[in-house]
Amino acid sequence: MVTYENWREISPSFSSENQSKGAHAVLEWAYRTYSADEIIYASSFGAEAVVLIDLIQEVKSDAQIVFLDTDLHFPETYKVIEQIEERYPALQIEKRKPRLTLEQQAAAHGTALWKRDPGLCCQIRKVEPLREALTPKNAWISGLRREQSPTRAGTNFLNRDDKFQNIKICPLIHWTWEDVWNHIRTRALPYNELHDQGYPSIGCFPCTQAVGTDGDSRAGRWAGSGKTECGLHTN
Ligand code: SF4
């Protein structure tokens, strides 16, 4: 098994020359390699996520999925989670909360921390909950695509994740935004309605803005702050 510790010794490669651009082969390898309790998909329930969930459930119908429930998501995000739960009832979807409620965070760090220190807010509400979820795992799955941003352009199918001391598996690295939407339409997948209202990437409502439909797929996140990632994918 590929683990964080033996990463350099065993590192399989996958062809991207097929219909799913390698995603099916990567997922089949992942769920063959890791037992159900050793691997988890950390899902945002955005456009890439519903595609990835659709691909995952074909390989592992009761796969474990974790959603980082910051208490600051749009109602439309919770709606698409419910739709996914109805469509794929065998999936094990956990909505993981931060240790601090919003009230406790405000008491400890002041109100609207996302305005003054979004890095700390993401650390409390996203990074630490994911760290707790990944601690007992050997591998996690992410929907990163290379074309999403310069910071994601170097992502591989398998990545040694120093931040969480884990293996990060990214089946969709070669998918384009058009590929994602073609799959959603072809499979008639439920998706977050905010995508139709100019939100290409959807996170917490205080840090997500509509940008129109022709912007890059990460536009609108932490607009004007210089921040581009929540900290889950940066070491
Ligand atoms: Fe806080 Fe914004 Fe990060 Fe959500 S995206 S955890 S509101 S800083």
mmCIF file of C-alpha atoms and ligand atoms in Angstrom:
data_model
loop_
_atom_site.group_PDB
_atom_site.id
_atom_site.type_symbol
_atom_site.label_atom_id
_atom_site.label_comp_id
_atom_site.label_asym_id
_atom_site.label_seq_id
_atom_site.Cartn_x
_atom_site.Cartn_y
_atom_site.Cartn_z
ATOM 1 C CA MET A 1 0.000 0.000 0.000
ATOM 2 C CA VAL A 2 1.213 3.505 -0.782
ATOM 3 C CA THR A 3 1.502 5.513 2.429
ATOM 4 C CA TYR A 4 2.966 8.841 3.412
ATOM 5 C CA GLU A 5 5.961 7.025 4.861
ATOM 6 C CA ASN A 6 6.843 4.760 1.879
ATOM 7 C CA TRP A 7 5.854 7.216 -0.847
ATOM 8 C CA ARG A 8 9.181 7.240 -2.667
ATOM 9 C CA GLU A 9 9.334 3.447 -2.896
ATOM 10 C CA ILE A 10 5.911 2.864 -4.470
ATOM 11 C CA SER A 11 4.303 5.398 -6.749
ATOM 12 C CA PRO A 12 2.009 3.988 -9.454
ATOM 13 C CA SER A 13 1.346 5.903 -12.639
ATOM 14 C CA PHE A 14 -1.896 6.064 -14.607
ATOM 15 C CA SER A 15 -2.718 6.773 -18.221
ATOM 16 C CA SER A 16 -4.945 9.760 -18.909
ATOM 17 C CA GLU A 17 -5.638 8.587 -22.470
ATOM 18 C CA ASN A 18 -9.201 7.377 -21.954
ATOM 19 C CA GLN A 19 -12.720 8.728 -21.645
ATOM 20 C CA SER A 20 -12.471 9.674 -17.988
ATOM 21 C CA LYS A 21 -8.956 11.061 -18.473
ATOM 22 C CA GLY A 22 -7.611 8.611 -15.944
ATOM 23 C CA ALA A 23 -10.190 9.236 -13.229
ATOM 24 C CA HIS A 24 -11.780 5.764 -13.328
ATOM 25 C CA ALA A 25 -8.433 3.974 -13.192
ATOM 26 C CA VAL A 26 -7.249 6.127 -10.306
ATOM 27 C CA LEU A 27 -10.419 5.516 -8.309
ATOM 28 C CA GLU A 28 -10.397 1.785 -8.989
ATOM 29 C CA TRP A 29 -6.785 1.649 -7.842
ATOM 30 C CA ALA A 30 -7.577 3.746 -4.766
ATOM 31 C CA TYR A 31 -10.477 1.636 -3.516
ATOM 32 C CA ARG A 32 -8.581 -1.580 -4.317
ATOM 33 C CA THR A 33 -5.515 -0.342 -2.454
ATOM 34 C CA TYR A 34 -7.108 1.202 0.627
ATOM 35 C CA SER A 35 -9.804 -0.367 2.774
ATOM 36 C CA ALA A 36 -13.050 1.537 3.302
ATOM 37 C CA ASP A 37 -11.772 2.938 6.609
ATOM 38 C CA GLU A 38 -8.442 4.042 5.182
ATOM 39 C CA ILE A 39 -9.642 6.439 2.500
ATOM 40 C CA ILE A 40 -12.065 9.365 2.494
ATOM 41 C CA TYR A 41 -13.218 11.946 -0.013
ATOM 42 C CA ALA A 42 -13.198 15.524 1.326
ATOM 43 C CA SER A 43 -15.994 17.129 -0.671
ATOM 44 C CA SER A 44 -17.078 20.729 -1.136
ATOM 45 C CA PHE A 45 -20.207 19.667 -3.035
ATOM 46 C CA GLY A 46 -19.379 22.059 -5.867
ATOM 47 C CA ALA A 47 -19.449 21.141 -9.554
ATOM 48 C CA GLU A 48 -16.311 18.960 -9.491
ATOM 49 C CA ALA A 49 -17.611 17.296 -6.355
ATOM 50 C CA VAL A 50 -20.862 16.015 -7.791
ATOM 51 C CA VAL A 51 -18.908 14.598 -10.739
ATOM 52 C CA LEU A 52 -16.397 12.935 -8.450
ATOM 53 C CA ILE A 53 -19.126 11.529 -6.229
ATOM 54 C CA ASP A 54 -20.821 10.081 -9.299
ATOM 55 C CA LEU A 55 -17.545 8.431 -10.359
ATOM 56 C CA ILE A 56 -16.707 7.232 -6.841
ATOM 57 C CA GLN A 57 -20.067 5.575 -6.216
ATOM 58 C CA GLU A 58 -19.594 3.465 -9.342
ATOM 59 C CA VAL A 59 -16.455 2.032 -7.768
ATOM 60 C CA LYS A 60 -17.433 2.092 -4.080
ATOM 61 C CA SER A 61 -21.141 2.590 -3.439
ATOM 62 C CA ASP A 62 -20.671 3.088 0.325
ATOM 63 C CA ALA A 63 -17.571 5.285 0.154
ATOM 64 C CA GLN A 64 -16.836 7.639 3.019
ATOM 65 C CA ILE A 65 -17.211 11.344 2.295
ATOM 66 C CA VAL A 66 -16.566 14.270 4.630
ATOM 67 C CA PHE A 67 -18.000 17.748 4.167
ATOM 68 C CA LEU A 68 -16.394 20.502 6.227
ATOM 69 C CA ASP A 69 -19.470 22.146 7.657
ATOM 70 C CA THR A 70 -18.207 25.569 8.695
ATOM 71 C CA ASP A 71 -21.737 26.756 9.645
ATOM 72 C CA LEU A 72 -21.204 29.421 6.987
ATOM 73 C CA HIS A 73 -22.330 27.664 3.828
ATOM 74 C CA PHE A 74 -25.098 28.793 1.501
ATOM 75 C CA PRO A 75 -28.516 27.091 1.841
ATOM 76 C CA GLU A 76 -28.054 25.929 -1.758
ATOM 77 C CA THR A 77 -25.011 23.902 -0.698
ATOM 78 C CA TYR A 78 -26.979 22.022 1.958
ATOM 79 C CA LYS A 79 -29.703 21.437 -0.621
ATOM 80 C CA VAL A 80 -27.325 19.733 -3.061
ATOM 81 C CA ILE A 81 -25.980 17.552 -0.228
ATOM 82 C CA GLU A 82 -29.540 16.394 0.461
ATOM 83 C CA GLN A 83 -30.043 15.659 -3.234
ATOM 84 C CA ILE A 84 -26.839 13.617 -3.363
ATOM 85 C CA GLU A 85 -27.875 11.711 -0.232
ATOM 86 C CA GLU A 86 -31.190 10.865 -1.886
ATOM 87 C CA ARG A 87 -29.580 9.800 -5.157
ATOM 88 C CA TYR A 88 -26.832 7.703 -3.548
ATOM 89 C CA PRO A 89 -28.225 6.508 -0.197
ATOM 90 C CA ALA A 90 -25.385 4.041 0.440
ATOM 91 C CA LEU A 91 -22.713 6.740 0.587
ATOM 92 C CA GLN A 92 -21.500 7.605 4.083
ATOM 93 C CA ILE A 93 -21.535 11.402 4.185
ATOM 94 C CA GLU A 94 -20.296 13.067 7.363
ATOM 95 C CA LYS A 95 -20.857 16.795 7.933
ATOM 96 C CA ARG A 96 -17.947 17.601 10.199
ATOM 97 C CA LYS A 97 -18.180 20.693 12.396
ATOM 98 C CA PRO A 98 -15.309 22.785 13.796
ATOM 99 C CA ARG A 99 -14.514 22.512 17.497
ATOM 100 C CA LEU A 100 -15.639 26.129 17.999
ATOM 101 C CA THR A 101 -19.168 27.244 17.260
ATOM 102 C CA LEU A 102 -19.479 30.627 15.575
ATOM 103 C CA GLU A 103 -20.364 32.123 18.973
ATOM 104 C CA GLN A 104 -17.305 30.578 20.626
ATOM 105 C CA GLN A 105 -15.090 31.755 17.783
ATOM 106 C CA ALA A 106 -16.471 35.304 18.110
ATOM 107 C CA ALA A 107 -15.852 35.259 21.864
ATOM 108 C CA ALA A 108 -12.281 34.017 21.414
ATOM 109 C CA HIS A 109 -11.222 35.956 18.319
ATOM 110 C CA GLY A 110 -13.836 38.652 17.710
ATOM 111 C CA THR A 111 -16.817 38.785 15.387
ATOM 112 C CA ALA A 112 -16.543 38.278 11.617
ATOM 113 C CA LEU A 113 -13.063 36.785 11.883
ATOM 114 C CA TRP A 114 -13.241 36.018 8.137
ATOM 115 C CA LYS A 115 -12.983 39.757 7.460
ATOM 116 C CA ARG A 116 -9.975 40.427 9.678
ATOM 117 C CA ASP A 117 -8.048 37.167 9.534
ATOM 118 C CA PRO A 118 -9.476 34.727 6.970
ATOM 119 C CA GLY A 119 -6.392 32.529 7.363
ATOM 120 C CA LEU A 120 -7.164 31.918 11.030
ATOM 121 C CA CYS A 121 -10.869 31.485 10.294
ATOM 122 C CA CYS A 122 -10.110 28.819 7.660
ATOM 123 C CA GLN A 123 -7.633 27.191 10.037
ATOM 124 C CA ILE A 124 -10.295 26.853 12.726
ATOM 125 C CA ARG A 125 -13.278 25.999 10.553
ATOM 126 C CA LYS A 126 -11.681 23.949 7.746
ATOM 127 C CA VAL A 127 -8.062 22.914 8.227
ATOM 128 C CA GLU A 128 -8.297 21.544 11.765
ATOM 129 C CA PRO A 129 -11.550 19.645 11.135
ATOM 130 C CA LEU A 130 -10.003 18.065 8.042
ATOM 131 C CA ARG A 131 -6.875 17.198 10.000
ATOM 132 C CA GLU A 132 -9.031 15.410 12.560
ATOM 133 C CA ALA A 133 -10.879 13.557 9.787
ATOM 134 C CA LEU A 134 -7.652 12.498 8.062
ATOM 135 C CA THR A 135 -5.656 11.463 11.110
ATOM 136 C CA PRO A 136 -6.956 7.858 11.086
ATOM 137 C CA LYS A 137 -6.742 7.631 7.250
ATOM 138 C CA ASN A 138 -3.928 6.755 4.867
ATOM 139 C CA ALA A 139 -5.367 8.536 1.847
ATOM 140 C CA TRP A 140 -7.853 11.212 0.895
ATOM 141 C CA ILE A 141 -9.474 12.162 -2.386
ATOM 142 C CA SER A 142 -9.782 15.701 -3.685
ATOM 143 C CA GLY A 143 -11.425 17.187 -6.786
ATOM 144 C CA LEU A 144 -8.515 19.494 -7.716
ATOM 145 C CA ARG A 145 -8.062 20.165 -11.430
ATOM 146 C CA ARG A 146 -4.863 21.487 -12.955
ATOM 147 C CA GLU A 147 -6.532 24.231 -14.974
ATOM 148 C CA GLN A 148 -8.255 25.711 -11.911
ATOM 149 C CA SER A 149 -5.372 27.957 -10.912
ATOM 150 C CA PRO A 150 -1.591 28.322 -11.159
ATOM 151 C CA THR A 151 -1.294 26.932 -7.628
ATOM 152 C CA ARG A 152 -3.026 23.729 -8.752
ATOM 153 C CA ALA A 153 -1.262 23.319 -12.117
ATOM 154 C CA GLY A 154 1.346 20.959 -10.694
ATOM 155 C CA THR A 155 -1.120 18.579 -9.029
ATOM 156 C CA ASN A 156 -0.660 14.864 -9.825
ATOM 157 C CA PHE A 157 -3.000 11.888 -9.563
ATOM 158 C CA LEU A 158 -1.137 10.852 -6.412
ATOM 159 C CA ASN A 159 0.465 13.432 -4.176
ATOM 160 C CA ARG A 160 2.468 13.128 -0.982
ATOM 161 C CA ASP A 161 0.625 15.526 1.288
ATOM 162 C CA ASP A 162 3.047 16.923 3.837
ATOM 163 C CA LYS A 163 0.435 19.104 5.479
ATOM 164 C CA PHE A 164 -1.760 16.213 6.579
ATOM 165 C CA GLN A 165 0.934 13.507 6.331
ATOM 166 C CA ASN A 166 -1.255 11.551 3.991
ATOM 167 C CA ILE A 167 -1.640 10.532 0.340
ATOM 168 C CA LYS A 168 -3.824 12.966 -1.602
ATOM 169 C CA ILE A 169 -5.490 11.410 -4.643
ATOM 170 C CA CYS A 170 -6.773 13.761 -7.353
ATOM 171 C CA PRO A 171 -8.602 11.839 -10.117
ATOM 172 C CA LEU A 172 -9.803 14.940 -12.019
ATOM 173 C CA ILE A 173 -6.500 16.687 -12.683
ATOM 174 C CA HIS A 174 -6.878 16.510 -16.479
ATOM 175 C CA TRP A 175 -10.557 17.505 -16.580
ATOM 176 C CA THR A 176 -11.537 20.897 -17.962
ATOM 177 C CA TRP A 177 -14.425 23.017 -16.688
ATOM 178 C CA GLU A 178 -16.267 21.972 -19.869
ATOM 179 C CA ASP A 179 -15.606 18.281 -19.118
ATOM 180 C CA VAL A 180 -17.121 18.762 -15.659
ATOM 181 C CA TRP A 181 -20.301 20.332 -17.006
ATOM 182 C CA ASN A 182 -20.624 17.830 -19.841
ATOM 183 C CA HIS A 183 -20.589 15.041 -17.254
ATOM 184 C CA ILE A 184 -23.128 16.833 -15.048
ATOM 185 C CA ARG A 185 -25.489 17.260 -17.994
ATOM 186 C CA THR A 186 -24.978 13.798 -19.456
ATOM 187 C CA ARG A 187 -25.649 12.129 -16.125
ATOM 188 C CA ALA A 188 -28.332 14.664 -15.084
ATOM 189 C CA LEU A 189 -26.551 15.165 -11.779
ATOM 190 C CA PRO A 190 -27.875 17.495 -9.103
ATOM 191 C CA TYR A 191 -25.674 20.550 -8.682
ATOM 192 C CA ASN A 192 -25.508 23.702 -6.627
ATOM 193 C CA GLU A 193 -27.988 26.191 -8.093
ATOM 194 C CA LEU A 194 -25.560 29.045 -7.407
ATOM 195 C CA HIS A 195 -23.497 27.855 -10.375
ATOM 196 C CA ASP A 196 -26.323 29.180 -12.565
ATOM 197 C CA GLN A 197 -26.120 32.563 -10.822
ATOM 198 C CA GLY A 198 -22.489 33.385 -11.615
ATOM 199 C CA TYR A 199 -20.694 31.474 -8.862
ATOM 200 C CA PRO A 200 -18.081 29.154 -10.448
ATOM 201 C CA SER A 201 -16.551 28.191 -7.090
ATOM 202 C CA ILE A 202 -18.678 28.055 -3.961
ATOM 203 C CA GLY A 203 -17.421 28.126 -0.383
ATOM 204 C CA CYS A 204 -18.626 29.953 2.714
ATOM 205 C CA PHE A 205 -21.032 32.808 1.969
ATOM 206 C CA PRO A 206 -18.926 35.585 3.577
ATOM 207 C CA CYS A 207 -16.003 34.742 1.276
ATOM 208 C CA THR A 208 -17.750 33.882 -2.000
ATOM 209 C CA GLN A 209 -18.982 36.310 -4.627
ATOM 210 C CA ALA A 210 -20.702 35.943 -7.977
ATOM 211 C CA VAL A 211 -18.347 36.758 -10.852
ATOM 212 C CA GLY A 212 -20.327 35.911 -13.975
ATOM 213 C CA THR A 213 -20.121 32.791 -16.043
ATOM 214 C CA ASP A 214 -16.965 33.426 -18.043
ATOM 215 C CA GLY A 215 -14.464 33.984 -15.240
ATOM 216 C CA ASP A 216 -11.906 31.431 -14.102
ATOM 217 C CA SER A 217 -13.305 28.644 -11.979
ATOM 218 C CA ARG A 218 -11.737 29.907 -8.725
ATOM 219 C CA ALA A 219 -12.751 33.546 -9.222
ATOM 220 C CA GLY A 220 -15.016 34.998 -6.551
ATOM 221 C CA ARG A 221 -13.315 33.305 -3.604
ATOM 222 C CA TRP A 222 -11.896 35.730 -0.988
ATOM 223 C CA ALA A 223 -12.168 38.481 -3.633
ATOM 224 C CA GLY A 224 -9.940 41.476 -2.915
ATOM 225 C CA SER A 225 -8.061 39.803 -0.055
ATOM 226 C CA GLY A 226 -5.118 38.229 -1.928
ATOM 227 C CA LYS A 227 -6.117 34.860 -0.454
ATOM 228 C CA THR A 228 -6.729 32.142 -3.053
ATOM 229 C CA GLU A 229 -6.827 28.892 -1.065
ATOM 230 C CA CYS A 230 -8.467 27.883 2.191
ATOM 231 C CA GLY A 231 -5.311 26.163 3.366
ATOM 232 C CA LEU A 232 -6.344 22.565 2.658
ATOM 233 C CA HIS A 233 -4.091 22.373 -0.393
ATOM 234 C CA THR A 234 -1.096 24.441 0.714
ATOM 235 C CA ASN A 235 1.737 23.140 2.848
HETATM 236 FE FE1 SF4 B 1 -13.925 31.492 7.368
HETATM 237 FE FE2 SF4 B 1 -14.206 32.425 4.868
HETATM 238 FE FE3 SF4 B 1 -12.515 30.386 5.405
HETATM 239 FE FE4 SF4 B 1 -15.164 30.028 5.507
HETATM 240 S S1 SF4 B 1 -13.925 30.512 3.669
HETATM 241 S S2 SF4 B 1 -13.699 29.273 6.993
HETATM 242 S S3 SF4 B 1 -15.848 32.035 6.361
HETATM 243 S S4 SF4 B 1 -12.361 32.545 6.107
#
